[in-house]
Amino acid sequence: MYVFQIERLNAFLTGIIEQQLAPAAWQWLQQQSLPGDIVQFNKTFVLIPRKTGKEYIQVSAEQLKALQQIRPGFSIAGYTIDRLCRLWLLLQLDNTNEDAYIKIIENLFLAAEVNELVTLYGALPVLAYPQKWAARCAEGIRSNIGAVLETIICDNPYPSEYLSEAAWNQLVLKAFFTEKDIDRIIGLDKRANKALADTLCDYAHERWAASRTVHPQLWRCVAPFINAANFNDIQKVLESKNPVEQKAALLACYNSNYEPAKTLLHQYPETANAIESGKLNWHSLAKEAAVAA
């Protein structure tokens, strides 16, 4: 029912909370997690910020690395103490009855305010019966709440692991629409597909027709599917006066198997060498774009 060792995650989170939460608040939280008392559980979930405060937690690089060994892709970086305690509470739920467990959490989603939704969507990678939350995740992608969208889209391993291709493509497109940090989408390269590439090319054409810029990372998703139909788009980006866009076009060529794209890349040996050496990649380009913005 879990894809990781829940006992290790529980122990890890307990240690972080004990380090950073006032003893009285921690004692209160432990007393509220009574097995089988769903009414009390729901009340506690809502009340937690009043008891714990909303300070940001302090976690070391070593602790974050240790967490990756427990649940790859999952991170608590940037969490507040109330969000962490809510996550801990979710992990205390009895999950032996699948239907009952899912109903409890679905009811939390239905009644949640923004911060609670952020906790719940952020918790998707560590909930029991992970395959059961794909529809809920897909529903969240349609949200217009920025904080909720960022929680689903950025630094979250769940979407790439469990969403269908159609839902995944909708997530990536929504990320471009809402100007999220594309480089923080886990699994972006692994889940690349031709349908997404075609959709993003159409999106780029719409942006150009409206005299608007196109996010350089868009070509990262197109790169494995460069062909005769869209190669002109890559050439157009390369002709940009923006050096970040030029590098994006050449990175796309490097990650393509389309021979004309490879030939085009060889016309820019300095950039090609930077890519080959690893000095220039999509991650470094994202940082360069952020500095230039």
mmCIF file of C-alpha atoms in Angstrom:
data_model
loop_
_atom_site.group_PDB
_atom_site.id
_atom_site.type_symbol
_atom_site.label_atom_id
_atom_site.label_comp_id
_atom_site.label_asym_id
_atom_site.label_seq_id
_atom_site.Cartn_x
_atom_site.Cartn_y
_atom_site.Cartn_z
ATOM 1 C CA MET A 1 0.000 0.000 0.000
ATOM 2 C CA TYR A 2 3.079 2.244 0.240
ATOM 3 C CA VAL A 3 5.940 2.514 -2.252
ATOM 4 C CA PHE A 4 8.473 3.217 0.491
ATOM 5 C CA GLN A 5 9.111 2.290 4.133
ATOM 6 C CA ILE A 6 6.497 4.271 6.048
ATOM 7 C CA GLU A 7 8.116 3.500 9.396
ATOM 8 C CA ARG A 8 11.353 5.179 8.301
ATOM 9 C CA LEU A 9 9.511 8.260 7.057
ATOM 10 C CA ASN A 10 7.512 8.481 10.275
ATOM 11 C CA ALA A 11 10.657 8.293 12.359
ATOM 12 C CA PHE A 12 12.374 10.881 10.191
ATOM 13 C CA LEU A 13 9.520 13.400 10.372
ATOM 14 C CA THR A 14 9.073 12.796 14.090
ATOM 15 C CA GLY A 15 12.720 13.680 14.638
ATOM 16 C CA ILE A 16 12.408 16.929 12.677
ATOM 17 C CA ILE A 17 9.234 17.931 14.519
ATOM 18 C CA GLU A 18 10.683 17.159 17.940
ATOM 19 C CA GLN A 19 13.668 19.370 17.144
ATOM 20 C CA GLN A 20 11.628 22.374 16.091
ATOM 21 C CA LEU A 21 8.242 22.260 17.793
ATOM 22 C CA ALA A 22 7.594 23.469 21.320
ATOM 23 C CA PRO A 23 7.262 20.457 23.679
ATOM 24 C CA ALA A 24 3.727 21.399 24.714
ATOM 25 C CA ALA A 25 2.563 21.598 21.089
ATOM 26 C CA TRP A 26 4.215 18.277 20.241
ATOM 27 C CA GLN A 27 2.589 16.635 23.245
ATOM 28 C CA TRP A 28 -0.779 18.028 22.168
ATOM 29 C CA LEU A 29 -0.334 16.717 18.626
ATOM 30 C CA GLN A 30 0.539 13.218 19.807
ATOM 31 C CA GLN A 31 -2.499 13.134 22.059
ATOM 32 C CA GLN A 32 -4.809 14.008 19.162
ATOM 33 C CA SER A 33 -3.773 11.163 16.868
ATOM 34 C CA LEU A 34 -6.167 8.629 18.382
ATOM 35 C CA PRO A 35 -6.743 5.530 16.227
ATOM 36 C CA GLY A 36 -10.237 5.360 14.782
ATOM 37 C CA ASP A 37 -11.460 8.749 16.039
ATOM 38 C CA ILE A 38 -12.100 10.380 12.675
ATOM 39 C CA VAL A 39 -13.991 13.372 14.074
ATOM 40 C CA GLN A 40 -11.037 14.199 16.311
ATOM 41 C CA PHE A 41 -8.637 13.609 13.438
ATOM 42 C CA ASN A 42 -10.451 16.124 11.222
ATOM 43 C CA LYS A 43 -10.580 18.707 14.007
ATOM 44 C CA THR A 44 -6.879 18.288 14.684
ATOM 45 C CA PHE A 45 -6.000 18.688 11.023
ATOM 46 C CA VAL A 46 -7.767 22.065 11.009
ATOM 47 C CA LEU A 47 -6.478 23.234 14.397
ATOM 48 C CA ILE A 48 -2.796 22.438 13.922
ATOM 49 C CA PRO A 49 -1.610 25.944 12.849
ATOM 50 C CA ARG A 50 -3.133 27.473 15.984
ATOM 51 C CA LYS A 51 -1.143 25.096 18.143
ATOM 52 C CA THR A 52 2.128 24.917 16.215
ATOM 53 C CA GLY A 53 2.479 28.311 14.606
ATOM 54 C CA LYS A 54 3.511 28.802 10.992
ATOM 55 C CA GLU A 55 7.261 29.270 11.169
ATOM 56 C CA TYR A 56 9.409 27.807 8.425
ATOM 57 C CA ILE A 57 11.268 24.686 9.477
ATOM 58 C CA GLN A 58 15.041 24.435 9.337
ATOM 59 C CA VAL A 59 16.388 21.374 7.562
ATOM 60 C CA SER A 60 19.980 20.647 6.647
ATOM 61 C CA ALA A 61 21.277 19.403 3.312
ATOM 62 C CA GLU A 62 22.154 16.145 5.050
ATOM 63 C CA GLN A 63 18.593 15.707 6.286
ATOM 64 C CA LEU A 64 17.153 16.396 2.849
ATOM 65 C CA LYS A 65 19.571 13.874 1.382
ATOM 66 C CA ALA A 66 18.497 11.309 3.975
ATOM 67 C CA LEU A 67 14.857 11.906 3.043
ATOM 68 C CA GLN A 68 15.685 11.097 -0.577
ATOM 69 C CA GLN A 69 16.891 7.698 0.566
ATOM 70 C CA ILE A 70 13.499 7.068 2.156
ATOM 71 C CA ARG A 71 11.201 8.466 -0.532
ATOM 72 C CA PRO A 72 13.046 9.477 -3.730
ATOM 73 C CA GLY A 73 11.833 12.764 -5.174
ATOM 74 C CA PHE A 74 10.005 13.844 -2.029
ATOM 75 C CA SER A 75 11.197 16.906 -0.134
ATOM 76 C CA ILE A 76 10.129 19.014 2.828
ATOM 77 C CA ALA A 77 12.325 21.959 1.873
ATOM 78 C CA GLY A 78 10.373 25.179 2.336
ATOM 79 C CA TYR A 79 7.801 23.591 4.653
ATOM 80 C CA THR A 80 6.289 25.474 7.573
ATOM 81 C CA ILE A 81 5.956 23.669 10.886
ATOM 82 C CA ASP A 82 2.160 23.461 10.625
ATOM 83 C CA ARG A 83 2.396 21.873 7.172
ATOM 84 C CA LEU A 84 4.925 19.361 8.459
ATOM 85 C CA CYS A 85 2.734 18.485 11.436
ATOM 86 C CA ARG A 86 -0.289 18.045 9.179
ATOM 87 C CA LEU A 87 1.765 15.728 7.002
ATOM 88 C CA TRP A 88 2.831 13.757 10.072
ATOM 89 C CA LEU A 89 -0.801 13.486 11.157
ATOM 90 C CA LEU A 90 -1.805 12.107 7.748
ATOM 91 C CA LEU A 91 0.797 9.392 8.109
ATOM 92 C CA GLN A 92 -0.752 8.274 11.401
ATOM 93 C CA LEU A 93 -4.046 7.348 9.726
ATOM 94 C CA ASP A 94 -5.067 3.705 9.875
ATOM 95 C CA ASN A 95 -4.819 2.498 6.273
ATOM 96 C CA THR A 96 -5.784 -1.151 6.682
ATOM 97 C CA ASN A 97 -9.224 -0.462 5.203
ATOM 98 C CA GLU A 98 -8.576 1.007 1.760
ATOM 99 C CA ASP A 99 -12.068 2.391 1.158
ATOM 100 C CA ALA A 100 -12.279 4.016 4.588
ATOM 101 C CA TYR A 101 -8.791 5.492 4.281
ATOM 102 C CA ILE A 102 -9.500 7.002 0.860
ATOM 103 C CA LYS A 103 -12.828 8.400 2.029
ATOM 104 C CA ILE A 104 -11.224 10.173 4.984
ATOM 105 C CA ILE A 105 -8.612 11.884 2.845
ATOM 106 C CA GLU A 106 -11.040 12.712 0.043
ATOM 107 C CA ASN A 107 -13.272 14.420 2.594
ATOM 108 C CA LEU A 108 -10.282 16.474 3.727
ATOM 109 C CA PHE A 109 -9.744 17.594 0.135
ATOM 110 C CA LEU A 110 -13.391 18.552 -0.255
ATOM 111 C CA ALA A 111 -13.438 20.682 2.907
ATOM 112 C CA ALA A 112 -9.913 22.127 2.694
ATOM 113 C CA GLU A 113 -8.909 25.764 2.550
ATOM 114 C CA VAL A 114 -5.811 26.812 0.596
ATOM 115 C CA ASN A 115 -3.095 25.903 3.099
ATOM 116 C CA GLU A 116 -4.754 22.570 3.790
ATOM 117 C CA LEU A 117 -4.918 21.864 0.058
ATOM 118 C CA VAL A 118 -1.218 22.643 -0.224
ATOM 119 C CA THR A 119 -0.510 20.087 2.492
ATOM 120 C CA LEU A 120 -2.732 17.446 0.911
ATOM 121 C CA TYR A 121 -1.454 17.809 -2.651
ATOM 122 C CA GLY A 122 2.103 17.943 -1.378
ATOM 123 C CA ALA A 123 1.464 14.722 0.546
ATOM 124 C CA LEU A 124 0.362 12.730 -2.517
ATOM 125 C CA PRO A 125 3.789 11.058 -2.920
ATOM 126 C CA VAL A 126 3.630 9.600 0.592
ATOM 127 C CA LEU A 127 -0.020 8.598 0.930
ATOM 128 C CA ALA A 128 -1.036 4.952 0.980
ATOM 129 C CA TYR A 129 -2.550 3.435 -2.191
ATOM 130 C CA PRO A 130 -0.730 5.992 -4.384
ATOM 131 C CA GLN A 131 -2.345 4.862 -7.629
ATOM 132 C CA LYS A 132 -5.733 5.862 -6.228
ATOM 133 C CA TRP A 133 -4.884 9.576 -6.120
ATOM 134 C CA ALA A 134 -4.277 10.119 -9.841
ATOM 135 C CA ALA A 135 -7.775 11.502 -10.461
ATOM 136 C CA ARG A 136 -7.458 13.827 -7.471
ATOM 137 C CA CYS A 137 -4.101 15.061 -8.764
ATOM 138 C CA ALA A 138 -5.543 15.630 -12.238
ATOM 139 C CA GLU A 139 -8.408 17.588 -10.669
ATOM 140 C CA GLY A 140 -5.895 19.782 -8.848
ATOM 141 C CA ILE A 141 -4.200 20.715 -12.106
ATOM 142 C CA ARG A 142 -7.397 22.524 -13.088
ATOM 143 C CA SER A 143 -7.152 24.737 -10.006
ATOM 144 C CA ASN A 144 -6.651 28.468 -10.400
ATOM 145 C CA ILE A 145 -5.033 28.780 -6.971
ATOM 146 C CA GLY A 146 -1.367 29.569 -7.512
ATOM 147 C CA ALA A 147 -0.060 27.944 -4.335
ATOM 148 C CA VAL A 148 -1.963 24.741 -5.031
ATOM 149 C CA LEU A 149 -0.738 24.569 -8.613
ATOM 150 C CA GLU A 150 2.863 25.134 -7.577
ATOM 151 C CA THR A 151 2.606 22.346 -5.017
ATOM 152 C CA ILE A 152 1.399 19.911 -7.666
ATOM 153 C CA ILE A 153 3.703 21.056 -10.454
ATOM 154 C CA CYS A 154 6.983 21.859 -8.730
ATOM 155 C CA ASP A 155 9.274 19.468 -6.824
ATOM 156 C CA ASN A 156 6.542 16.846 -6.658
ATOM 157 C CA PRO A 157 7.348 13.309 -7.882
ATOM 158 C CA TYR A 158 3.739 12.113 -7.825
ATOM 159 C CA PRO A 159 2.495 13.488 -11.192
ATOM 160 C CA SER A 160 5.275 11.958 -13.274
ATOM 161 C CA GLU A 161 4.892 8.625 -11.496
ATOM 162 C CA TYR A 162 1.122 8.198 -11.659
ATOM 163 C CA LEU A 163 -0.623 10.563 -14.072
ATOM 164 C CA SER A 164 -1.860 9.353 -17.447
ATOM 165 C CA GLU A 165 -0.196 10.842 -20.510
ATOM 166 C CA ALA A 166 -3.148 13.166 -21.114
ATOM 167 C CA ALA A 167 -3.163 14.440 -17.530
ATOM 168 C CA TRP A 168 0.612 14.795 -17.519
ATOM 169 C CA ASN A 169 0.508 16.817 -20.719
ATOM 170 C CA GLN A 170 -2.149 19.049 -19.193
ATOM 171 C CA LEU A 171 0.100 19.641 -16.176
ATOM 172 C CA VAL A 172 3.055 20.676 -18.321
ATOM 173 C CA LEU A 173 0.922 22.947 -20.491
ATOM 174 C CA LYS A 174 -0.633 24.517 -17.385
ATOM 175 C CA ALA A 175 2.862 25.105 -16.024
ATOM 176 C CA PHE A 176 3.737 27.145 -19.109
ATOM 177 C CA PHE A 177 0.389 28.975 -19.041
ATOM 178 C CA THR A 178 0.841 29.984 -15.404
ATOM 179 C CA GLU A 179 4.573 30.698 -15.659
ATOM 180 C CA LYS A 180 5.725 28.132 -13.137
ATOM 181 C CA ASP A 181 9.373 27.153 -12.765
ATOM 182 C CA ILE A 182 9.542 24.493 -15.480
ATOM 183 C CA ASP A 183 12.925 23.222 -14.352
ATOM 184 C CA ARG A 184 11.348 22.132 -11.055
ATOM 185 C CA ILE A 185 8.959 19.684 -12.739
ATOM 186 C CA ILE A 186 10.170 16.252 -11.682
ATOM 187 C CA GLY A 187 10.196 13.765 -14.542
ATOM 188 C CA LEU A 188 9.907 16.401 -17.282
ATOM 189 C CA ASP A 189 12.420 14.681 -19.548
ATOM 190 C CA LYS A 190 11.358 11.138 -18.684
ATOM 191 C CA ARG A 191 7.701 11.804 -19.511
ATOM 192 C CA ALA A 192 8.358 13.624 -22.800
ATOM 193 C CA ASN A 193 5.993 12.450 -25.540
ATOM 194 C CA LYS A 194 5.072 13.410 -29.076
ATOM 195 C CA ALA A 195 1.545 14.547 -28.234
ATOM 196 C CA LEU A 196 2.955 17.023 -25.739
ATOM 197 C CA ALA A 197 5.597 18.200 -28.193
ATOM 198 C CA ASP A 198 2.943 18.837 -30.858
ATOM 199 C CA THR A 199 0.728 20.708 -28.388
ATOM 200 C CA LEU A 200 3.608 22.877 -27.209
ATOM 201 C CA CYS A 201 4.594 23.751 -30.757
ATOM 202 C CA ASP A 202 1.010 24.873 -31.400
ATOM 203 C CA TYR A 203 1.185 26.906 -28.193
ATOM 204 C CA ALA A 204 4.435 28.516 -29.367
ATOM 205 C CA HIS A 205 2.810 29.486 -32.662
ATOM 206 C CA GLU A 206 -0.054 31.125 -30.760
ATOM 207 C CA ARG A 207 2.420 33.087 -28.639
ATOM 208 C CA TRP A 208 4.369 34.230 -31.679
ATOM 209 C CA ALA A 209 1.191 35.233 -33.495
ATOM 210 C CA ALA A 210 0.347 37.456 -30.538
ATOM 211 C CA SER A 211 3.884 38.918 -30.546
ATOM 212 C CA ARG A 212 4.666 37.262 -27.221
ATOM 213 C CA THR A 213 7.770 35.402 -26.134
ATOM 214 C CA VAL A 214 8.024 31.634 -25.762
ATOM 215 C CA HIS A 215 9.544 30.068 -22.641
ATOM 216 C CA PRO A 216 12.964 28.610 -23.595
ATOM 217 C CA GLN A 217 12.300 25.409 -21.637
ATOM 218 C CA LEU A 218 9.422 24.614 -23.980
ATOM 219 C CA TRP A 219 11.946 23.336 -26.520
ATOM 220 C CA ARG A 220 13.244 20.893 -23.930
ATOM 221 C CA CYS A 221 9.968 19.001 -24.284
ATOM 222 C CA VAL A 222 10.045 19.226 -28.076
ATOM 223 C CA ALA A 223 13.673 18.177 -28.520
ATOM 224 C CA PRO A 224 13.239 14.366 -28.713
ATOM 225 C CA PHE A 225 10.524 14.846 -31.338
ATOM 226 C CA ILE A 226 12.078 17.367 -33.687
ATOM 227 C CA ASN A 227 11.106 16.476 -37.236
ATOM 228 C CA ALA A 228 10.504 18.032 -40.623
ATOM 229 C CA ALA A 229 7.214 19.511 -39.433
ATOM 230 C CA ASN A 230 8.628 21.510 -36.518
ATOM 231 C CA PHE A 231 12.287 22.026 -37.431
ATOM 232 C CA ASN A 232 11.468 25.496 -38.719
ATOM 233 C CA ASP A 233 10.409 26.394 -35.182
ATOM 234 C CA ILE A 234 13.850 25.489 -33.862
ATOM 235 C CA GLN A 235 15.489 27.547 -36.586
ATOM 236 C CA LYS A 236 13.249 30.494 -35.707
ATOM 237 C CA VAL A 237 14.279 30.297 -32.046
ATOM 238 C CA LEU A 238 17.938 30.136 -33.026
ATOM 239 C CA GLU A 239 17.521 33.396 -34.946
ATOM 240 C CA SER A 240 16.380 35.162 -31.770
ATOM 241 C CA LYS A 241 18.483 37.993 -30.400
ATOM 242 C CA ASN A 242 18.042 36.529 -26.922
ATOM 243 C CA PRO A 243 21.090 34.358 -26.073
ATOM 244 C CA VAL A 244 19.026 32.166 -23.741
ATOM 245 C CA GLU A 245 16.632 31.325 -26.574
ATOM 246 C CA GLN A 246 19.542 30.635 -28.916
ATOM 247 C CA LYS A 247 21.060 28.207 -26.416
ATOM 248 C CA ALA A 248 17.660 26.552 -25.927
ATOM 249 C CA ALA A 249 17.437 25.914 -29.668
ATOM 250 C CA LEU A 250 20.898 24.357 -29.725
ATOM 251 C CA LEU A 251 20.216 22.263 -26.625
ATOM 252 C CA ALA A 252 17.101 21.002 -28.366
ATOM 253 C CA CYS A 253 19.196 20.077 -31.392
ATOM 254 C CA TYR A 254 21.663 18.239 -29.173
ATOM 255 C CA ASN A 255 18.868 16.190 -27.619
ATOM 256 C CA SER A 256 17.329 15.383 -30.982
ATOM 257 C CA ASN A 257 17.935 12.444 -33.300
ATOM 258 C CA TYR A 258 16.839 14.452 -36.331
ATOM 259 C CA GLU A 259 19.870 14.712 -38.617
ATOM 260 C CA PRO A 260 19.280 18.313 -39.833
ATOM 261 C CA ALA A 261 19.162 19.368 -36.162
ATOM 262 C CA LYS A 262 22.499 17.655 -35.506
ATOM 263 C CA THR A 263 23.969 19.356 -38.566
ATOM 264 C CA LEU A 264 22.703 22.738 -37.375
ATOM 265 C CA LEU A 265 24.296 22.239 -33.951
ATOM 266 C CA HIS A 266 27.687 21.523 -35.528
ATOM 267 C CA GLN A 267 27.621 25.013 -37.045
ATOM 268 C CA TYR A 268 28.026 26.374 -33.493
ATOM 269 C CA PRO A 269 31.059 24.453 -32.203
ATOM 270 C CA GLU A 270 31.604 26.605 -29.103
ATOM 271 C CA THR A 271 28.075 25.995 -27.839
ATOM 272 C CA ALA A 272 28.204 22.361 -28.927
ATOM 273 C CA ASN A 273 31.373 21.858 -26.866
ATOM 274 C CA ALA A 274 29.765 23.533 -23.844
ATOM 275 C CA ILE A 275 26.818 21.156 -24.114
ATOM 276 C CA GLU A 276 29.024 18.118 -24.660
ATOM 277 C CA SER A 277 31.116 18.972 -21.596
ATOM 278 C CA GLY A 278 28.028 19.432 -19.443
ATOM 279 C CA LYS A 279 28.721 23.111 -18.840
ATOM 280 C CA LEU A 280 25.512 24.012 -20.675
ATOM 281 C CA ASN A 281 22.368 22.015 -19.967
ATOM 282 C CA TRP A 282 18.694 22.676 -19.325
ATOM 283 C CA HIS A 283 19.293 23.241 -15.608
ATOM 284 C CA SER A 284 22.085 25.773 -16.131
ATOM 285 C CA LEU A 285 20.002 27.468 -18.807
ATOM 286 C CA ALA A 286 17.090 27.808 -16.378
ATOM 287 C CA LYS A 287 19.404 29.553 -13.903
ATOM 288 C CA GLU A 288 20.746 31.821 -16.635
ATOM 289 C CA ALA A 289 17.225 32.743 -17.688
ATOM 290 C CA ALA A 290 16.264 33.517 -14.082
ATOM 291 C CA VAL A 291 19.220 35.870 -13.695
ATOM 292 C CA ALA A 292 18.414 37.601 -16.982
ATOM 293 C CA ALA A 293 14.724 38.040 -16.129
#
